[in-house]
């Protein structure tokens, strides 16, 4: 029997509904909606699509999302002074800079300039450090957090399970491996230097297999143990412009117990987690104001 689909759209809707209730309660208590400021440089079409998705979700949830669209040739100094201004603005709860940035700007320096309390993307060193130390401060990055929620929706307990992550980026692979470790899985991270034959052997051990390589069909049926949970983070474009993941979906589904589709799996969950982090940032901000 083919594996069950983990429906990211349906799960995202229930998370957004919870965020909507929290945002409404916040608005009643504080006299304003939680606010998210989004900075975008240039007109990269994919970034525009992602930002539009974030604004639509904010509207559904009742988050006051503001855009700061700047030309691609904005200097790093000008970008940092905008961030400084938004850091100081008490009306701003969450702040994110859409990646990737143009080549003349250091992404690391820009993310480091965001106040950790407003870092709803969870990319700041403070958030990354808190995750590594197993502390509740900071924010968890949205995509790995969404993957963990999808896995939790299967009802499978990760304790003692073998988890394999393909990809070691700072925004997906590494934080996801830490979250799986926190849930007591035994974790292996693979990457582009893992020899292809070794990758197949490692992946076949996985009870939980997560592909975040940005490489179409890097996971075939040969990589998958029967009964595994397979999560596809990849978002790639086929030659005819269609969206596809990293997993060869149909044959892998025949072996997996659970599998995410692309689109409709991790993508909507990433946005739902951004909404959750933003509401959380507003609530923490409210508590900080009350403390004076
Ligand atoms: P990234 O920064 O390019 O990292 C890709 C990682 O995969 C790297 O660690 C790379 O290894 C590894 N890799 C590449 N080819 C590989 C191969 N053939 N075998 C094994 N490992 C391989 O990308 P990312 O930002 O983590 O994103 C990964 C994918 O997820 C992309 O398709 C991206 O569009 C997608 N994504 C989706 C969402 C969503 O919301 N659905 C969010 C974020 C990202 P090295 O480190 O050795 O280079």
Tab-separated table of C-alpha atoms and ligand atoms in Angstrom:
chain	number	residue	atom	x	y	z
A	1	UNK	CA	0.000	0.000	0.000
A	2	UNK	CA	1.378	3.471	-0.833
A	3	UNK	CA	2.425	5.647	2.097
A	4	UNK	CA	0.059	8.169	3.673
A	5	UNK	CA	0.442	11.775	2.577
A	6	UNK	CA	1.430	14.266	5.282
A	7	UNK	CA	-0.793	17.173	4.286
A	8	UNK	CA	1.159	20.347	5.068
A	9	UNK	CA	-1.624	22.617	3.858
A	10	UNK	CA	-4.212	21.126	6.232
A	11	UNK	CA	-1.823	21.141	9.205
A	12	UNK	CA	-0.771	24.725	8.414
A	13	UNK	CA	-4.444	25.781	8.468
A	14	UNK	CA	-4.922	24.425	12.004
A	15	UNK	CA	-1.740	26.182	13.172
A	16	UNK	CA	-2.845	29.436	11.537
A	17	UNK	CA	-6.220	29.118	13.270
A	18	UNK	CA	-4.472	28.868	16.634
A	19	UNK	CA	-2.288	31.891	15.713
A	20	UNK	CA	-5.412	33.806	14.663
A	21	UNK	CA	-6.978	33.285	18.100
A	22	UNK	CA	-3.757	34.347	19.869
A	23	UNK	CA	-3.371	37.403	17.604
A	24	UNK	CA	-6.980	38.463	18.294
A	25	UNK	CA	-6.474	38.098	22.055
A	26	UNK	CA	-3.235	40.099	21.791
A	27	UNK	CA	-5.057	42.838	19.849
A	28	UNK	CA	-7.718	43.025	22.566
A	29	UNK	CA	-5.155	43.268	25.341
A	30	UNK	CA	-2.700	45.629	23.628
A	31	UNK	CA	-4.900	47.698	21.315
A	32	UNK	CA	-2.916	46.699	18.213
A	33	UNK	CA	-2.174	43.602	16.144
A	34	UNK	CA	1.165	41.748	16.355
A	35	UNK	CA	3.434	43.372	13.764
A	36	UNK	CA	5.861	41.773	11.306
A	37	UNK	CA	8.243	43.872	9.193
A	38	UNK	CA	9.688	42.266	6.072
A	39	UNK	CA	12.708	43.706	4.266
A	40	UNK	CA	13.293	42.681	0.645
A	41	UNK	CA	16.101	43.865	-1.604
A	42	UNK	CA	15.719	43.748	-5.365
A	43	UNK	CA	13.117	41.934	-7.433
A	44	UNK	CA	14.177	38.297	-7.433
A	45	UNK	CA	10.939	36.586	-8.617
A	46	UNK	CA	11.215	33.624	-6.183
A	47	UNK	CA	11.749	35.986	-3.211
A	48	UNK	CA	8.742	38.052	-4.306
A	49	UNK	CA	6.596	34.872	-4.340
A	50	UNK	CA	7.774	33.882	-0.829
A	51	UNK	CA	7.147	37.376	0.535
A	52	UNK	CA	3.680	37.458	-1.026
A	53	UNK	CA	2.908	34.131	0.703
A	54	UNK	CA	4.006	35.613	4.046
A	55	UNK	CA	1.785	38.672	3.578
A	56	UNK	CA	-1.238	36.566	2.618
A	57	UNK	CA	-0.787	34.367	5.700
A	58	UNK	CA	-0.369	37.459	7.912
A	59	UNK	CA	-3.664	38.782	6.591
A	60	UNK	CA	-5.438	35.475	7.363
A	61	UNK	CA	-3.990	35.380	10.882
A	62	UNK	CA	-4.474	39.056	11.747
A	63	UNK	CA	-0.802	40.053	11.816
A	64	UNK	CA	0.015	43.591	10.703
A	65	UNK	CA	2.692	42.896	8.034
A	66	UNK	CA	4.653	45.866	6.668
A	67	UNK	CA	6.955	45.753	3.666
A	68	UNK	CA	10.250	47.542	3.143
A	69	UNK	CA	11.097	46.942	-0.510
A	70	UNK	CA	14.498	48.404	-1.379
A	71	UNK	CA	16.426	48.536	-4.666
A	72	UNK	CA	18.948	45.729	-5.299
A	73	UNK	CA	21.864	48.201	-5.180
A	74	UNK	CA	21.068	49.391	-1.629
A	75	UNK	CA	24.308	49.543	0.369
A	76	UNK	CA	24.931	47.319	3.389
A	77	UNK	CA	25.202	50.462	5.549
A	78	UNK	CA	21.764	51.714	4.419
A	79	UNK	CA	20.228	48.295	4.978
A	80	UNK	CA	21.729	48.120	8.480
A	81	UNK	CA	20.445	51.587	9.357
A	82	UNK	CA	16.909	50.521	8.340
A	83	UNK	CA	17.300	47.444	10.564
A	84	UNK	CA	18.533	49.652	13.414
A	85	UNK	CA	15.480	51.882	13.040
A	86	UNK	CA	13.109	48.871	13.082
A	87	UNK	CA	15.018	47.387	16.041
A	88	UNK	CA	14.355	50.567	18.023
A	89	UNK	CA	10.703	50.882	16.938
A	90	UNK	CA	8.611	49.554	19.824
A	91	UNK	CA	5.669	48.898	17.468
A	92	UNK	CA	7.671	46.233	15.569
A	93	UNK	CA	7.435	42.727	17.089
A	94	UNK	CA	9.026	40.590	14.364
A	95	UNK	CA	11.598	41.543	11.746
A	96	UNK	CA	13.000	39.507	8.885
A	97	UNK	CA	15.225	40.130	5.907
A	98	UNK	CA	14.313	37.963	2.935
A	99	UNK	CA	17.256	35.846	1.745
A	100	UNK	CA	19.200	35.546	-0.492
A	101	UNK	CA	20.692	39.044	-0.449
A	102	UNK	CA	22.557	40.562	-3.413
A	103	UNK	CA	26.243	39.549	-3.578
A	104	UNK	CA	27.652	42.880	-2.308
A	105	UNK	CA	25.920	42.424	1.073
A	106	UNK	CA	27.037	40.080	3.849
A	107	UNK	CA	23.995	38.046	4.856
A	108	UNK	CA	25.653	37.087	8.151
A	109	UNK	CA	26.352	40.704	9.105
A	110	UNK	CA	22.798	41.762	8.261
A	111	UNK	CA	21.162	38.931	10.215
A	112	UNK	CA	23.476	39.677	13.170
A	113	UNK	CA	22.173	43.276	13.152
A	114	UNK	CA	18.584	42.159	13.886
A	115	UNK	CA	17.595	42.348	17.543
A	116	UNK	CA	17.368	38.713	18.747
A	117	UNK	CA	13.966	39.408	20.364
A	118	UNK	CA	12.597	40.236	16.879
A	119	UNK	CA	14.401	37.451	14.982
A	120	UNK	CA	11.259	35.507	13.949
A	121	UNK	CA	13.148	33.681	11.167
A	122	UNK	CA	15.391	32.197	13.876
A	123	UNK	CA	18.569	32.808	11.848
A	124	UNK	CA	20.393	35.018	14.379
A	125	UNK	CA	23.420	33.554	16.191
A	126	UNK	CA	21.550	34.037	19.461
A	127	UNK	CA	18.688	31.819	18.243
A	128	UNK	CA	21.120	29.263	16.767
A	129	UNK	CA	23.107	29.181	20.040
A	130	UNK	CA	19.962	28.767	22.141
A	131	UNK	CA	18.892	25.828	19.959
A	132	UNK	CA	22.303	24.220	20.286
A	133	UNK	CA	22.283	24.639	24.072
A	134	UNK	CA	18.711	23.260	24.277
A	135	UNK	CA	17.354	26.524	25.710
A	136	UNK	CA	13.924	28.025	25.134
A	137	UNK	CA	15.196	31.511	24.272
A	138	UNK	CA	15.437	32.826	20.728
A	139	UNK	CA	13.307	31.470	17.919
A	140	UNK	CA	13.517	28.170	16.080
A	141	UNK	CA	13.959	28.507	12.309
A	142	UNK	CA	10.627	28.057	10.546
A	143	UNK	CA	11.384	25.277	8.041
A	144	UNK	CA	12.920	22.771	10.495
A	145	UNK	CA	10.221	23.644	13.025
A	146	UNK	CA	7.589	22.900	10.355
A	147	UNK	CA	9.278	19.585	9.534
A	148	UNK	CA	9.188	18.590	13.216
A	149	UNK	CA	5.469	19.424	13.387
A	150	UNK	CA	4.795	17.330	10.286
A	151	UNK	CA	6.648	14.377	11.815
A	152	UNK	CA	4.774	14.851	15.113
A	153	UNK	CA	1.486	14.702	13.160
A	154	UNK	CA	2.234	11.048	12.261
A	155	UNK	CA	2.113	10.144	15.961
A	156	UNK	CA	5.517	8.427	15.676
A	157	UNK	CA	7.744	8.833	18.724
A	158	UNK	CA	11.236	9.857	17.583
A	159	UNK	CA	12.940	8.471	20.676
A	160	UNK	CA	15.544	5.905	19.607
A	161	UNK	CA	14.657	6.196	15.904
A	162	UNK	CA	17.350	6.562	13.264
A	163	UNK	CA	17.014	9.916	11.459
A	164	UNK	CA	18.999	10.943	8.386
A	165	UNK	CA	19.133	14.543	7.148
A	166	UNK	CA	20.406	15.262	3.621
A	167	UNK	CA	21.833	18.794	3.684
A	168	UNK	CA	23.769	20.797	6.267
A	169	UNK	CA	22.735	24.418	5.666
A	170	UNK	CA	22.460	26.802	8.604
A	171	UNK	CA	18.776	27.411	7.897
A	172	UNK	CA	17.530	23.851	7.322
A	173	UNK	CA	19.869	20.847	7.710
A	174	UNK	CA	21.875	21.784	10.825
A	175	UNK	CA	19.013	23.162	12.958
A	176	UNK	CA	16.805	20.244	11.925
A	177	UNK	CA	19.484	17.756	13.044
A	178	UNK	CA	19.618	19.514	16.435
A	179	UNK	CA	15.839	19.385	16.813
A	180	UNK	CA	15.793	15.668	15.954
A	181	UNK	CA	18.558	15.112	18.492
A	182	UNK	CA	16.547	17.019	21.083
A	183	UNK	CA	13.686	14.594	20.374
A	184	UNK	CA	16.118	11.726	21.153
A	185	UNK	CA	16.551	10.417	17.613
A	186	UNK	CA	19.936	9.055	16.509
A	187	UNK	CA	20.928	11.551	13.832
A	188	UNK	CA	23.171	11.403	10.768
A	189	UNK	CA	23.782	14.463	8.576
A	190	UNK	CA	24.866	13.951	4.970
A	191	UNK	CA	25.959	16.524	2.387
A	192	UNK	CA	27.423	16.975	-1.089
A	193	UNK	CA	30.736	15.348	-0.083
A	194	UNK	CA	28.993	12.173	1.079
A	195	UNK	CA	29.775	9.713	-1.753
A	196	UNK	CA	26.609	8.775	-3.671
A	197	UNK	CA	26.891	5.043	-2.857
A	198	UNK	CA	27.438	5.845	0.832
A	199	UNK	CA	24.455	8.228	0.785
A	200	UNK	CA	22.214	5.426	-0.433
A	201	UNK	CA	23.504	3.047	2.253
A	202	UNK	CA	23.056	5.646	5.032
A	203	UNK	CA	19.592	6.691	3.855
A	204	UNK	CA	18.406	3.075	3.747
A	205	UNK	CA	18.975	2.854	7.523
A	206	UNK	CA	16.650	5.782	8.201
A	207	UNK	CA	13.347	5.458	10.024
A	208	UNK	CA	12.983	9.181	9.331
A	209	UNK	CA	14.537	10.517	6.126
A	210	UNK	CA	14.605	14.259	5.413
A	211	UNK	CA	15.815	15.586	2.076
A	212	UNK	CA	16.978	19.221	2.085
A	213	UNK	CA	19.566	19.250	-0.688
A	214	UNK	CA	17.909	21.312	-3.414
A	215	UNK	CA	18.625	18.483	-5.837
A	216	UNK	CA	15.755	16.812	-7.768
A	217	UNK	CA	15.448	13.027	-7.267
A	218	UNK	CA	18.416	12.852	-4.889
A	219	UNK	CA	16.171	10.399	-3.012
A	220	UNK	CA	14.972	7.426	-5.055
A	221	UNK	CA	13.173	4.263	-3.933
A	222	UNK	CA	16.644	2.677	-3.508
A	223	UNK	CA	17.371	5.133	-0.687
A	224	UNK	CA	14.291	4.317	1.360
A	225	UNK	CA	13.680	1.642	3.972
A	226	UNK	CA	10.193	0.133	3.837
A	227	UNK	CA	7.952	1.897	6.358
A	228	UNK	CA	10.112	5.041	6.653
A	229	UNK	CA	8.808	8.569	7.154
A	230	UNK	CA	10.048	10.704	4.239
A	231	UNK	CA	9.995	14.510	4.387
A	232	UNK	CA	10.869	16.478	1.266
A	233	UNK	CA	12.082	20.028	1.962
A	234	UNK	CA	13.448	20.573	-1.561
A	235	UNK	CA	11.945	23.204	-3.833
A	236	UNK	CA	13.305	22.926	-7.346
A	237	UNK	CA	12.032	23.914	-10.774
A	238	UNK	CA	11.744	21.365	-13.575
A	239	UNK	CA	12.709	22.305	-17.166
A	240	UNK	CA	9.050	23.152	-17.848
A	241	UNK	CA	8.889	25.434	-14.815
A	242	UNK	CA	7.001	23.105	-12.445
A	243	UNK	CA	7.850	22.903	-8.754
A	244	UNK	CA	9.427	19.618	-7.622
A	245	UNK	CA	11.130	18.381	-4.492
A	246	UNK	CA	14.263	16.305	-3.846
A	247	UNK	CA	12.344	13.011	-3.667
A	248	UNK	CA	11.261	10.830	-6.572
A	249	UNK	CA	7.724	10.925	-5.182
A	250	UNK	CA	5.703	8.052	-6.691
A	251	UNK	CA	8.244	5.193	-6.356
A	252	UNK	CA	9.322	6.413	-2.903
A	253	UNK	CA	5.697	6.592	-1.769
A	254	UNK	CA	5.390	2.853	-2.542
A	255	UNK	CA	8.017	2.126	0.148
A	256	UNK	CA	7.329	4.873	2.713
A	257	UNK	CA	4.765	4.786	5.520
A	258	UNK	CA	4.380	8.578	5.378
A	259	UNK	CA	5.559	11.105	2.807
A	260	UNK	CA	5.211	14.853	2.168
A	261	UNK	CA	4.217	16.134	-1.276
A	262	UNK	CA	5.810	19.080	-3.094
A	263	UNK	CA	4.015	21.428	-3.271
A	264	UNK	CA	1.715	21.182	-0.243
A	265	UNK	CA	4.097	19.688	2.326
A	266	UNK	CA	6.873	21.646	4.021
A	267	UNK	CA	6.234	24.958	2.172
A	268	UNK	CA	2.915	25.886	3.854
A	269	UNK	CA	4.301	24.692	7.207
A	270	UNK	CA	7.259	27.082	6.936
A	271	UNK	CA	4.885	30.021	6.599
A	272	UNK	CA	2.633	28.767	9.418
A	273	UNK	CA	5.695	28.555	11.698
A	274	UNK	CA	6.624	32.132	10.788
A	275	UNK	CA	3.142	33.186	11.876
A	276	UNK	CA	3.581	31.255	15.129
A	277	UNK	CA	6.987	32.817	15.818
A	278	UNK	CA	5.594	36.298	15.120
A	279	UNK	CA	2.678	35.890	17.532
A	280	UNK	CA	5.141	34.467	20.076
A	281	UNK	CA	7.459	37.473	19.564
A	282	UNK	CA	4.548	39.856	20.174
A	283	UNK	CA	3.520	37.997	23.348
A	284	UNK	CA	7.104	38.008	24.673
A	285	UNK	CA	7.358	41.705	23.799
A	286	UNK	CA	4.157	42.373	25.761
A	287	UNK	CA	5.600	40.585	28.812
A	288	UNK	CA	8.852	42.554	28.508
A	289	UNK	CA	6.864	45.828	28.412
A	290	UNK	CA	4.931	44.766	31.523
A	291	UNK	CA	8.240	44.095	33.324
A	292	UNK	CA	9.314	47.618	32.334
B	1	LIG	P1	21.575	25.025	0.554
B	1	LIG	O1	22.026	26.098	1.460
B	1	LIG	O2	21.956	25.074	-0.890
B	1	LIG	O3	22.097	23.648	1.153
B	1	LIG	C1	21.938	22.442	0.460
B	1	LIG	C2	22.616	21.355	1.242
B	1	LIG	O4	22.443	20.123	0.541
B	1	LIG	C3	24.122	21.561	1.390
B	1	LIG	O5	24.515	21.196	2.690
B	1	LIG	C4	24.736	20.624	0.341
B	1	LIG	O6	25.983	20.109	0.731
B	1	LIG	C5	23.710	19.504	0.323
B	1	LIG	N1	23.662	18.815	-0.971
B	1	LIG	C6	23.561	19.365	-2.196
B	1	LIG	N2	23.527	18.406	-3.144
B	1	LIG	C7	23.612	17.226	-2.480
B	1	LIG	C8	23.649	15.858	-2.914
B	1	LIG	N3	23.577	15.516	-4.193
B	1	LIG	N4	23.740	14.896	-1.958
B	1	LIG	C9	23.800	15.229	-0.650
B	1	LIG	N5	23.779	16.502	-0.191
B	1	LIG	C10	23.688	17.482	-1.101
B	1	LIG	O7	19.993	24.882	0.563
B	1	LIG	P2	18.920	25.099	1.759
B	1	LIG	O8	18.680	26.534	1.925
B	1	LIG	O9	19.275	24.257	2.919
B	1	LIG	O10	17.646	24.481	1.045
B	1	LIG	C11	17.619	23.143	0.621
B	1	LIG	C12	16.388	22.936	-0.260
B	1	LIG	O11	15.234	23.200	0.511
B	1	LIG	C13	16.297	23.877	-1.467
B	1	LIG	O12	15.633	23.202	-2.521
B	1	LIG	C14	15.423	25.007	-0.973
B	1	LIG	O13	14.726	25.667	-2.014
B	1	LIG	C15	14.465	24.226	-0.092
B	1	LIG	N6	13.844	25.024	0.963
B	1	LIG	C16	12.507	24.882	1.092
B	1	LIG	C17	11.868	25.582	2.083
B	1	LIG	C18	10.390	25.421	2.217
B	1	LIG	O14	9.777	26.219	2.894
B	1	LIG	N7	9.806	24.380	1.622
B	1	LIG	C19	12.583	26.417	2.942
B	1	LIG	C20	13.970	26.495	2.818
B	1	LIG	C21	14.582	25.780	1.815
B	1	LIG	P3	27.292	21.060	0.966
B	1	LIG	O15	27.094	21.684	2.314
B	1	LIG	O16	28.425	20.111	0.934
B	1	LIG	O17	27.280	22.057	-0.151
